[in-house]
Coordinates of C-alpha atoms and ligand atoms in Angstrom, one line a residue:
Chain R
M198 CA 33.3 -10.4 37.3
A199 CA 31.5 -7.4 38.3
F200 CA 31.7 -3.6 36.8
N201 CA 30.5 -0.6 37.9
L202 CA 27.3 1.3 37.0
A203 CA 27.0 4.9 37.7
Y204 CA 23.6 6.3 37.7
D205 CA 22.3 9.5 39.4
G206 CA 25.6 10.4 41.2
N207 CA 25.5 6.9 42.9
S208 CA 27.7 4.1 41.8
Y209 CA 26.3 0.2 41.6
P210 CA 28.2 -3.1 41.0
I211 CA 26.6 -4.6 37.7
E212 CA 27.2 -8.4 37.1
E213 CA 27.8 -9.5 33.6
E214 CA 25.0 -11.6 33.2
V215 CA 22.4 -8.9 34.7
S216 CA 21.2 -6.4 32.4
V217 CA 21.6 -2.7 33.2
L218 CA 17.6 -2.4 33.5
D219 CA 17.4 -5.5 35.9
T220 CA 20.3 -4.2 38.1
L221 CA 19.1 -0.7 38.5
L222 CA 15.0 -2.3 39.2
N223 CA 16.9 -4.6 41.8
Q224 CA 18.2 -1.3 43.6
G225 CA 14.8 -0.2 43.6
I226 CA 15.2 2.4 41.0
D227 CA 12.2 2.8 38.7
I228 CA 13.5 2.9 35.1
P229 CA 10.3 2.9 32.4
H230 CA 10.4 -0.6 30.6
S231 CA 7.9 -3.1 29.4
C232 CA 8.7 -6.1 27.3
K233 CA 12.5 -6.9 28.8
S234 CA 13.0 -8.3 25.0
G235 CA 14.3 -5.7 23.2
V236 CA 11.1 -5.1 21.3
C237 CA 9.3 -2.2 22.8
Q238 CA 11.9 0.5 23.2
S239 CA 10.5 1.4 26.2
C240 CA 13.6 1.1 28.3
L241 CA 15.9 3.4 26.3
V242 CA 18.6 5.2 28.3
E243 CA 21.6 7.4 27.3
V244 CA 25.0 5.6 27.7
V245 CA 27.6 8.2 29.1
V246 CA 30.3 6.1 30.4
G247 CA 31.8 3.2 28.4
E248 CA 29.8 2.2 24.9
P249 CA 26.5 0.6 24.0
T250 CA 26.7 -2.8 23.0
E251 CA 25.8 -3.8 19.5
A252 CA 22.7 -6.1 21.0
S253 CA 21.7 -3.0 23.0
Q254 CA 21.0 -0.8 19.7
V255 CA 19.5 -3.6 17.9
G256 CA 16.2 -1.7 16.0
L257 CA 16.8 1.8 16.9
K258 CA 17.0 4.7 14.6
A259 CA 20.3 6.2 13.4
T260 CA 20.0 9.3 15.5
F261 CA 19.3 7.5 18.6
K262 CA 22.4 5.1 17.8
A263 CA 24.4 8.1 17.2
R264 CA 23.5 9.6 20.5
N265 CA 24.7 6.3 22.3
Y266 CA 21.1 5.8 23.4
A267 CA 20.8 1.9 24.3
L268 CA 17.8 -0.7 25.5
S269 CA 18.9 -1.0 29.0
C270 CA 17.0 -4.5 28.9
C271 CA 19.4 -5.8 26.2
L272 CA 22.6 -3.8 27.6
F273 CA 25.2 -5.9 29.6
A274 CA 28.3 -4.6 30.9
K275 CA 31.6 -5.6 29.5
E276 CA 33.2 -2.4 30.7
D277 CA 32.3 0.3 33.5
L278 CA 29.2 2.0 32.5
G279 CA 27.4 5.1 33.2
I280 CA 23.7 5.8 32.1
R281 CA 21.2 8.7 32.5
P282 CA 17.7 9.1 31.5
L283 CA 16.9 10.4 27.7
N284 CA 17.1 14.3 27.6
S285 CA 13.5 14.9 26.8
E286 CA 14.0 17.9 24.5
D287 CA 16.6 15.7 22.2
A288 CA 14.5 12.4 22.2
E289 CA 10.9 13.2 22.4
V290 CA 8.0 15.4 20.9
T291 CA 4.9 16.7 22.7
A292 CA 1.8 15.8 21.3
S293 CA -1.9 16.6 22.4
I294 CA -4.7 14.2 22.8
I295 CA -7.5 15.4 20.2
K296 CA -9.6 12.3 20.4
V297 CA -10.1 9.7 23.1
E298 CA -13.1 7.4 21.9
A299 CA -14.4 3.8 22.3
L300 CA -14.3 1.4 19.3
N301 CA -15.7 -1.4 21.0
H302 CA -16.2 -2.6 24.8
N303 CA -12.4 -2.7 25.4
V304 CA -10.5 -0.8 22.5
L305 CA -9.8 2.9 22.7
R306 CA -9.2 5.2 19.6
L307 CA -6.3 7.7 20.8
C308 CA -5.6 10.5 18.5
L309 CA -2.8 12.5 18.9
K310 CA -1.5 15.9 17.2
P311 CA 2.4 16.3 17.7
E312 CA 3.6 19.7 18.3
E313 CA 6.7 19.5 16.2
E314 CA 7.6 17.2 13.2
F315 CA 7.5 13.7 13.8
D316 CA 7.9 11.5 10.8
T317 CA 6.6 8.1 10.8
I318 CA 5.4 5.6 8.5
P319 CA 2.0 4.0 9.2
G320 CA 2.5 0.3 10.6
Q321 CA 5.4 1.5 13.0
Y322 CA 5.1 1.9 16.6
I323 CA 6.0 4.7 18.9
N324 CA 6.6 5.2 22.5
L325 CA 3.8 6.7 24.3
I326 CA 4.7 8.3 27.4
T327 CA 2.1 9.5 30.0
P328 CA 2.7 12.6 32.4
D329 CA 3.4 9.7 35.3
N330 CA 6.4 8.3 33.1
I331 CA 4.7 5.3 31.9
V332 CA 5.9 4.4 28.5
R333 CA 4.4 1.6 26.5
S334 CA 4.4 0.9 22.8
Y335 CA 1.4 1.5 20.3
S336 CA 1.2 1.1 16.7
I337 CA 0.1 3.5 13.9
A338 CA -3.3 3.1 12.3
N339 CA -3.4 6.0 10.1
I340 CA -1.5 8.1 7.6
P341 CA -0.4 10.7 9.7
G342 CA 1.3 12.9 7.2
V343 CA -2.2 13.0 5.3
D344 CA -4.5 13.1 8.5
G345 CA -2.3 15.5 10.7
Y346 CA -2.5 13.2 13.6
I347 CA -1.7 9.9 14.8
E348 CA -4.3 7.6 15.6
L349 CA -3.9 4.5 17.8
H350 CA -5.8 1.8 18.8
I351 CA -5.4 0.9 22.6
R352 CA -6.8 -2.4 23.9
V353 CA -7.5 -1.5 27.5
I354 CA -6.1 -4.1 30.0
P355 CA -8.1 -4.2 33.2
N356 CA -5.6 -2.6 35.9
G357 CA -2.9 -1.9 33.4
R358 CA -0.9 0.8 34.0
L359 CA -1.2 2.7 30.8
G360 CA -4.8 1.4 30.6
S361 CA -5.7 3.1 33.8
W362 CA -4.3 6.3 32.7
L363 CA -6.3 6.2 29.5
L364 CA -9.5 5.5 31.2
N365 CA -9.0 7.9 34.2
E366 CA -6.9 10.8 33.1
A367 CA -6.5 10.8 29.3
K368 CA -8.7 13.7 28.0
P369 CA -8.8 16.0 24.9
W370 CA -6.0 18.6 24.9
G371 CA -4.2 16.8 27.5
S372 CA -0.6 16.4 26.7
V373 CA 1.8 13.5 26.2
K374 CA 5.3 13.1 25.0
L375 CA 6.2 10.7 21.8
R376 CA 9.3 9.0 21.2
G377 CA 10.4 6.9 17.9
P378 CA 9.1 5.8 15.8
A379 CA 10.6 2.0 15.4
G380 CA 9.5 -1.2 13.5
E381 CA 10.1 -2.7 10.4
C382 CA 6.3 -3.8 9.6
F383 CA 5.2 -1.6 7.0
Y384 CA 4.3 -1.4 3.3
V385 CA 7.4 -1.2 1.1
S386 CA 6.7 -0.7 -2.5
D387 CA 8.8 -1.7 -5.4
K388 CA 7.5 -0.3 -8.5
E389 CA 6.3 3.0 -9.6
G390 CA 2.7 3.1 -10.5
G391 CA 1.6 0.5 -8.2
D392 CA 2.4 -2.9 -6.9
D393 CA 0.9 -6.2 -8.0
F394 CA 2.2 -8.6 -5.2
P395 CA -0.6 -10.0 -3.0
M396 CA -0.7 -8.9 0.4
V397 CA -2.1 -11.0 3.3
L398 CA -2.8 -9.1 6.5
A399 CA -3.8 -11.0 9.8
G400 CA -4.0 -10.0 13.5
T401 CA -6.3 -10.3 16.4
S402 CA -7.6 -7.6 18.8
T403 CA -5.7 -4.3 18.3
G404 CA -3.4 -6.0 15.9
L405 CA -5.7 -4.5 13.4
A406 CA -4.1 -1.0 14.1
P407 CA -0.8 -1.6 12.4
L408 CA -2.5 -3.5 9.6
Y409 CA -5.2 -1.1 8.9
G410 CA -2.4 1.7 8.7
I411 CA -0.5 -0.4 6.0
I412 CA -3.9 -1.3 4.1
K413 CA -4.3 2.4 4.1
D414 CA -0.6 3.1 3.0
A415 CA -0.7 0.5 0.4
L416 CA -4.0 1.8 -1.2
A417 CA -2.6 5.3 -1.3
H418 CA 0.5 4.0 -3.1
G419 CA -1.9 2.4 -5.8
H420 CA -1.3 -1.1 -4.7
I421 CA -2.9 -2.9 -7.5
G422 CA -2.4 -6.5 -6.0
E423 CA -4.9 -8.3 -3.7
I424 CA -5.2 -7.2 -0.3
A425 CA -6.9 -9.6 1.9
L426 CA -7.3 -8.8 5.5
F427 CA -8.3 -11.5 8.6
H428 CA -9.3 -9.9 11.9
G429 CA -9.4 -12.4 14.8
A430 CA -11.3 -12.4 17.7
L431 CA -12.4 -14.6 20.4
Q432 CA -15.9 -13.2 20.9
P433 CA -17.8 -11.1 18.3
E434 CA -17.7 -8.2 20.7
D435 CA -14.0 -8.1 20.3
L436 CA -14.2 -7.1 16.6
Y437 CA -14.2 -3.2 15.9
L438 CA -14.2 -1.0 13.0
V439 CA -16.4 -3.8 11.0
D440 CA -18.6 -1.4 9.1
E441 CA -15.8 0.7 8.1
L442 CA -13.8 -2.3 6.8
Y443 CA -16.9 -3.7 5.2
D444 CA -17.4 -0.5 3.6
L445 CA -13.8 -0.3 2.1
S446 CA -14.0 -3.8 0.9
Q447 CA -17.1 -2.5 -1.2
Q448 CA -15.2 0.5 -2.4
Q449 CA -12.0 -1.1 -3.3
S450 CA -12.1 -4.1 -5.5
N451 CA -8.8 -5.5 -4.4
F452 CA -9.7 -5.6 -0.9
S453 CA -11.1 -8.3 0.9
Y454 CA -12.2 -8.1 4.8
T455 CA -12.5 -11.4 6.6
P456 CA -13.6 -11.2 10.4
C457 CA -13.6 -14.4 12.2
V458 CA -14.6 -15.3 15.7
L459 CA -13.4 -18.3 17.4
N460 CA -16.1 -18.6 19.8
G461 CA -18.8 -17.5 17.3
S462 CA -22.5 -18.6 16.1
E463 CA -22.9 -20.1 12.7
G464 CA -24.6 -17.7 10.0
D465 CA -23.6 -14.3 11.4
F466 CA -21.6 -12.1 9.3
Y467 CA -18.3 -13.0 10.5
I468 CA -16.6 -16.5 10.0
C469 CA -16.8 -18.9 12.8
G470 CA -13.2 -20.4 13.5
D471 CA -9.6 -20.0 13.8
V472 CA -7.9 -16.9 12.0
Q473 CA -4.4 -18.9 12.1
Q474 CA -6.1 -21.7 10.2
L475 CA -7.9 -19.4 7.7
V476 CA -4.5 -17.4 6.9
V477 CA -2.5 -20.6 6.4
E478 CA -5.1 -22.0 4.0
H479 CA -5.2 -18.7 2.3
I480 CA -1.5 -18.5 1.8
A481 CA -1.3 -22.0 0.6
K482 CA -1.5 -21.1 -2.8
L483 CA 0.3 -17.7 -2.7
K484 CA 3.7 -18.2 -1.9
E485 CA 4.9 -15.2 -3.4
A486 CA 2.5 -13.1 -1.0
R487 CA 3.8 -10.4 1.6
L488 CA 2.5 -11.4 5.0
Y489 CA 2.0 -8.9 7.6
L490 CA 1.3 -10.3 11.1
C491 CA 0.3 -8.3 14.5
G492 CA -0.9 -8.7 18.1
A493 CA -0.8 -11.7 19.8
P494 CA 2.8 -12.9 20.1
D495 CA 1.9 -16.7 20.4
L496 CA -0.6 -16.3 17.3
V497 CA 2.0 -14.3 15.4
N498 CA 4.9 -16.7 16.1
A499 CA 2.9 -19.7 15.2
M500 CA 1.4 -18.0 12.0
K501 CA 4.9 -16.9 11.0
K502 CA 6.4 -20.2 11.2
K503 CA 3.7 -22.0 9.4
A504 CA 4.0 -19.5 6.5
F505 CA 7.7 -19.9 6.2
L506 CA 7.3 -23.6 6.3
S507 CA 4.5 -23.6 3.5
G508 CA 6.9 -21.6 1.5
V509 CA 6.7 -17.6 2.0
A510 CA 10.2 -16.5 2.0
S511 CA 11.4 -15.0 5.4
K512 CA 11.8 -11.4 3.8
H513 CA 8.4 -11.4 2.7
I514 CA 7.0 -11.9 6.7
Y515 CA 6.5 -8.6 8.3
Y516 CA 5.5 -8.7 11.7
D517 CA 5.1 -7.0 15.3
A518 CA 4.2 -9.1 18.2
F519 CA 2.9 -7.1 21.1
L520 CA 4.7 -8.6 23.7
P521 CA 3.3 -7.4 27.3
S522 CA 5.0 -5.9 29.9
K523 CA 7.1 -8.3 32.4
Chain P
M55 CA 38.3 -18.6 -6.5
S56 CA 36.8 -20.1 -3.2
L57 CA 33.8 -22.3 -3.1
Y58 CA 32.2 -19.7 -1.8
E59 CA 32.6 -17.3 -4.6
K60 CA 32.0 -19.9 -7.0
L61 CA 28.6 -20.7 -5.7
G62 CA 27.6 -17.2 -6.0
G63 CA 28.7 -15.3 -2.4
E64 CA 26.3 -13.7 0.0
E65 CA 23.4 -13.9 -2.9
A66 CA 23.7 -17.8 -3.0
I67 CA 23.6 -17.8 0.8
D68 CA 20.3 -15.8 0.7
A69 CA 18.7 -18.3 -1.5
A70 CA 20.0 -21.3 0.2
T71 CA 19.1 -20.5 3.8
D72 CA 15.4 -20.1 3.4
I73 CA 15.3 -23.3 1.4
F74 CA 17.5 -25.0 4.3
Y75 CA 16.2 -23.7 7.2
R76 CA 12.7 -24.8 5.8
K77 CA 13.9 -28.3 5.4
M78 CA 15.5 -28.3 8.9
L79 CA 12.3 -27.1 10.9
A80 CA 10.1 -29.7 9.0
D81 CA 12.6 -32.4 9.9
E82 CA 11.1 -33.8 13.1
R83 CA 14.8 -35.5 13.4
V84 CA 16.1 -32.0 14.2
S85 CA 13.6 -29.6 14.4
G86 CA 13.5 -29.9 18.3
F87 CA 16.8 -28.3 18.5
F88 CA 15.0 -25.2 17.1
D89 CA 12.2 -24.9 19.4
D90 CA 12.8 -22.2 21.7
T91 CA 14.9 -19.9 19.4
D92 CA 13.5 -16.8 17.5
M93 CA 13.2 -17.1 13.5
E94 CA 15.0 -14.1 12.8
G95 CA 17.8 -14.8 15.0
Q96 CA 17.8 -18.7 13.8
I97 CA 18.0 -17.1 9.9
A98 CA 21.0 -15.3 10.6
K99 CA 22.6 -18.2 12.2
Q100 CA 21.8 -20.5 9.4
K101 CA 23.2 -17.7 7.1
A102 CA 26.7 -17.8 9.6
F103 CA 26.4 -21.8 9.0
L104 CA 26.1 -21.7 5.4
T105 CA 28.6 -19.1 4.8
M106 CA 31.0 -21.0 6.8
A107 CA 29.9 -24.6 4.9
F108 CA 30.4 -22.9 1.7
G109 CA 33.8 -21.8 2.7
G110 CA 33.2 -18.0 2.7
P111 CA 34.2 -15.2 5.2
N112 CA 33.7 -16.3 9.0
N113 CA 34.8 -15.6 12.2
Y114 CA 34.3 -19.1 13.9
T115 CA 36.8 -21.1 15.6
G116 CA 36.8 -24.7 16.8
K117 CA 36.2 -23.3 20.2
S118 CA 33.2 -20.8 19.2
L119 CA 31.6 -23.7 17.2
R120 CA 32.1 -26.1 20.6
D121 CA 30.8 -23.3 22.7
G122 CA 27.7 -22.5 20.4
H123 CA 26.7 -26.0 20.3
A124 CA 27.2 -27.1 23.7
H125 CA 23.8 -26.6 25.3
L126 CA 22.6 -28.7 22.3
V127 CA 25.0 -31.7 23.4
E128 CA 23.8 -31.6 26.3
K129 CA 20.0 -31.8 24.9
G130 CA 21.4 -35.0 22.8
L131 CA 23.2 -33.5 19.9
S132 CA 24.9 -36.6 18.0
D133 CA 26.7 -37.9 14.9
M134 CA 23.2 -38.6 13.4
H135 CA 22.1 -35.1 13.8
V136 CA 25.1 -33.6 11.9
D137 CA 24.4 -36.4 9.1
V138 CA 21.2 -35.0 8.8
V139 CA 22.1 -31.4 8.5
I140 CA 24.8 -32.6 5.6
E141 CA 21.9 -34.3 3.9
H142 CA 19.6 -31.1 3.9
L143 CA 22.3 -29.1 2.9
G144 CA 23.3 -31.5 0.2
A145 CA 19.5 -31.5 -1.1
T146 CA 19.2 -27.5 -0.8
L147 CA 22.1 -27.4 -2.9
K148 CA 21.0 -29.9 -5.4
E149 CA 17.7 -27.6 -5.6
L150 CA 19.7 -24.6 -6.7
G151 CA 21.6 -26.6 -9.4
V152 CA 24.8 -27.1 -7.5
S153 CA 27.3 -29.7 -9.0
D154 CA 27.7 -33.1 -6.8
E155 CA 31.4 -32.4 -7.0
D156 CA 30.6 -28.9 -5.1
I157 CA 28.1 -30.6 -2.8
A158 CA 30.8 -33.0 -2.0
E159 CA 33.0 -30.0 -0.8
V160 CA 30.5 -28.5 1.0
A161 CA 29.8 -31.7 2.8
S162 CA 33.8 -32.2 3.8
I163 CA 34.0 -28.6 5.3
A164 CA 30.7 -29.4 7.2
N165 CA 32.5 -32.8 8.3
S166 CA 35.8 -31.1 9.2
V167 CA 34.0 -29.2 12.3
R168 CA 31.9 -32.4 13.3
D169 CA 34.1 -33.0 16.5
D170 CA 34.1 -29.5 17.4
V171 CA 30.1 -29.2 16.9
L172 CA 29.7 -32.4 19.0
G173 CA 32.2 -31.1 21.6
R174 CA 34.7 -34.1 21.1
Ligands
FAD779 C1 5.8 -3.4 19.6 C2 4.8 -3.6 20.2 C3 3.3 -2.5 19.5 C4 2.3 -2.7 20.2 N1 1.1 -2.1 19.8 C5 0.0 -2.1 20.4 C6 -1.1 -1.6 19.7 O1 -1.1 -1.0 18.7 N2 -2.2 -1.4 20.6 C7 -2.4 -2.0 21.5 O2 -3.3 -2.4 22.3 N3 -1.1 -2.8 22.4 C8 0.0 -2.5 21.7 N4 1.1 -3.1 22.4 C9 0.9 -3.5 23.6 C10 1.3 -2.3 24.6 O3 2.5 -1.7 24.4 C11 0.9 -2.8 26.3 O4 1.8 -3.6 26.4 C12 -0.6 -2.9 26.5 O5 -1.4 -1.9 26.1 C13 -0.6 -3.0 28.1 O6 -0.2 -2.0 28.6 P1 -0.5 -1.6 30.2 O7 0.3 -0.6 30.8 O8 -2.0 -1.0 30.2 O9 -0.6 -2.9 31.0 P2 0.7 -3.4 32.0 O10 0.6 -2.4 33.2 O11 1.7 -3.4 31.3 O12 0.0 -4.7 32.3 C14 -0.7 -5.1 33.6 C15 -0.8 -6.8 33.6 O13 -1.2 -7.1 32.5 C16 -0.3 -8.1 31.8 N5 -0.8 -8.0 30.3 C17 -0.8 -6.6 29.5 N6 -1.2 -7.3 28.3 C18 -1.5 -8.4 28.2 C19 -1.9 -9.2 27.2 N7 -2.0 -8.7 25.9 N8 -2.0 -10.6 27.5 C20 -2.3 -10.7 28.9 N9 -1.5 -10.1 29.9 C21 -1.3 -8.9 29.3 C22 1.0 -7.5 32.1 O14 1.9 -8.7 31.9 C23 0.7 -7.4 33.4 O15 1.0 -8.4 34.2 C24 2.3 -3.2 21.6 C25 3.3 -3.6 22.0 C26 4.5 -3.7 21.5 C27 5.7 -4.3 22.1
HEM780 C1 27.7 -29.6 10.6 C2 28.5 -28.9 11.3 C3 27.8 -27.8 11.9 C4 28.2 -26.4 11.9 C5 29.6 -26.0 11.0 C6 27.4 -25.6 12.5 C7 27.5 -24.1 12.6 C8 27.0 -23.4 13.3 C9 27.1 -21.8 13.4 C10 28.1 -21.0 12.7 C11 26.2 -21.1 14.3 C12 26.1 -20.1 14.8 C13 26.5 -19.8 16.5 C14 26.2 -18.4 16.5 O1 26.4 -17.1 16.2 O2 25.9 -18.3 18.0 C15 25.2 -22.6 14.6 C16 24.2 -22.3 15.7 C17 23.3 -23.4 15.9 N1 23.4 -24.7 15.4 FE1 24.8 -25.4 14.3 N2 26.3 -26.3 13.1 C18 26.7 -27.6 12.7 C19 25.7 -28.7 13.0 C20 24.6 -28.4 13.9 C21 23.8 -29.5 14.3 C22 23.9 -31.0 13.8 C23 22.4 -28.8 14.9 C24 21.3 -29.8 15.3 C25 20.5 -30.3 14.7 C26 23.2 -27.6 14.9 C27 22.0 -26.7 15.6 C28 22.5 -25.4 15.9 C29 21.5 -24.6 16.5 C30 20.2 -25.0 17.1 C31 22.4 -22.8 16.4 C32 21.5 -21.9 17.3 C33 21.9 -21.9 18.7 C34 21.4 -20.6 19.3 O3 20.3 -20.3 19.0 O4 22.3 -20.0 20.1 N3 24.3 -27.3 14.3 N4 25.8 -23.4 14.0
FES781 S1 12.9 -2.9 24.7 FE1 13.6 -3.0 26.7 S2 11.9 -3.2 27.9 FE2 11.1 -3.3 26.0

């Protein structure tokens, strides 16, 4: 059965098995989107006729749910629907770019200062909205409440839409919009005065961003358990923040840093090999560990499954798979 | 008191879910059925399954179980697989210290929907 979908003064037929997002894209209407999997939140719209379904609000913060916002990629019609783009004033804050700098050959650090209050937890992700209305998700790599700005690490994809904007247009004192935050991958402390559970964090490429945010947050909370970071890369030059992380491991006795490179050469400062295997070996005897996994979806999913099978409780596995756009 | 309450309600389900799902994923006879599904979704569904098997509150009907497993029946879901599920269910409960008598009751609840699950 088909229903009607009202958008911008027009009405379109919508099939039950085609999402609101795909229905509008098929009509040639440009709705910002990326993962089409209900994760990145770039496809948010406001439902003004009918009700958002439960599935279309999974992971949204309470204020967004209350305003009838919905993920258009996960919204399927069970009745006639009407939607409109979010009212920018309600949903977004303006932020100025305060720094753009290279961390390695393909990763940029972008520091943003929100003009209004914008509460986030290190490790969560936000939607970055460019002046051309490109919306992408990025994870928070610092403690914004302490630093006074939000730090992101962005891997520049050749010809990527956001990547091109970043290379060509993003300049200090330019402005962007931010929405969010979202995500459950962050440090949760159970005890006053410092928790002692072991933490194992693993990621590839800019999967390091949320992990670094979580590590800083854990240390700021006085975490006393072991914190082991594994950063995987294909080539040595894909690693970044090596000196900074190495220094931190010298200063903090409970923090260890293991860079590992798949196509590396023996005898260098990193370990040669597969980050997944290293992590699986490391957690084999650490069943009570909290595990944090971020970055390439295949690797995150594979490590998650292996860790679970080796005995880590599902509720102790925190992760964000960086799903690419579809 | 229902068996669900006797076993410890939702808390018991939470404790059993990880153990049970781990056994299922590690068993090649059945793990293939869980290949293309995401882990959280699966864990939520395992919880639903266990709640049902423990005789707890659930909204499933013969028809919804039929519909929910139809795509698996197409992939060859059979009596053997249901037996494996019941085997792992029993082993999970045993690990948690549940009595043989209660395990037998859980197995009989699971058995009672066998035809629905297998679409017969
Ligand atoms: C929850 C979440 C958190 C994220 N956090 C970060 C973060 O902290 N840092 C970060 O750098 N990225 C992060 N990402 C990824 C980010 O949102 C974008 O997808 C990415 O930056 C590419 O955007 P783009 O517009 O430059 O490229 P697009 O225009 O989206 O992509 C161009 C082409 O490249 C393909 N492509 C894009 N990415 C990849 C990839 N990784 N592998 C293979 N093909 C690809 C696309 O499918 C497309 O065909 C996150 C994603 C999610 C869902
Ligand atoms: C013994 C009787 C069984 C019962 C009572 C049962 C019950 C359930 C329930 C309640 C769900 C959740 C449905 C939903 O919410 O969508 C479910 C899903 C599922 N079951 Fe069973 N099940 C049984 C047997 C089996 C067997 C033998 C297999 C395969 C080995 C199996 C594989 C699955 C899978 C893969 C799903 C998820 C399907 C999906 O992702 O949509 N089940 N089952
Ligand atoms: S959540 Fe809808 S496109 Fe990513």
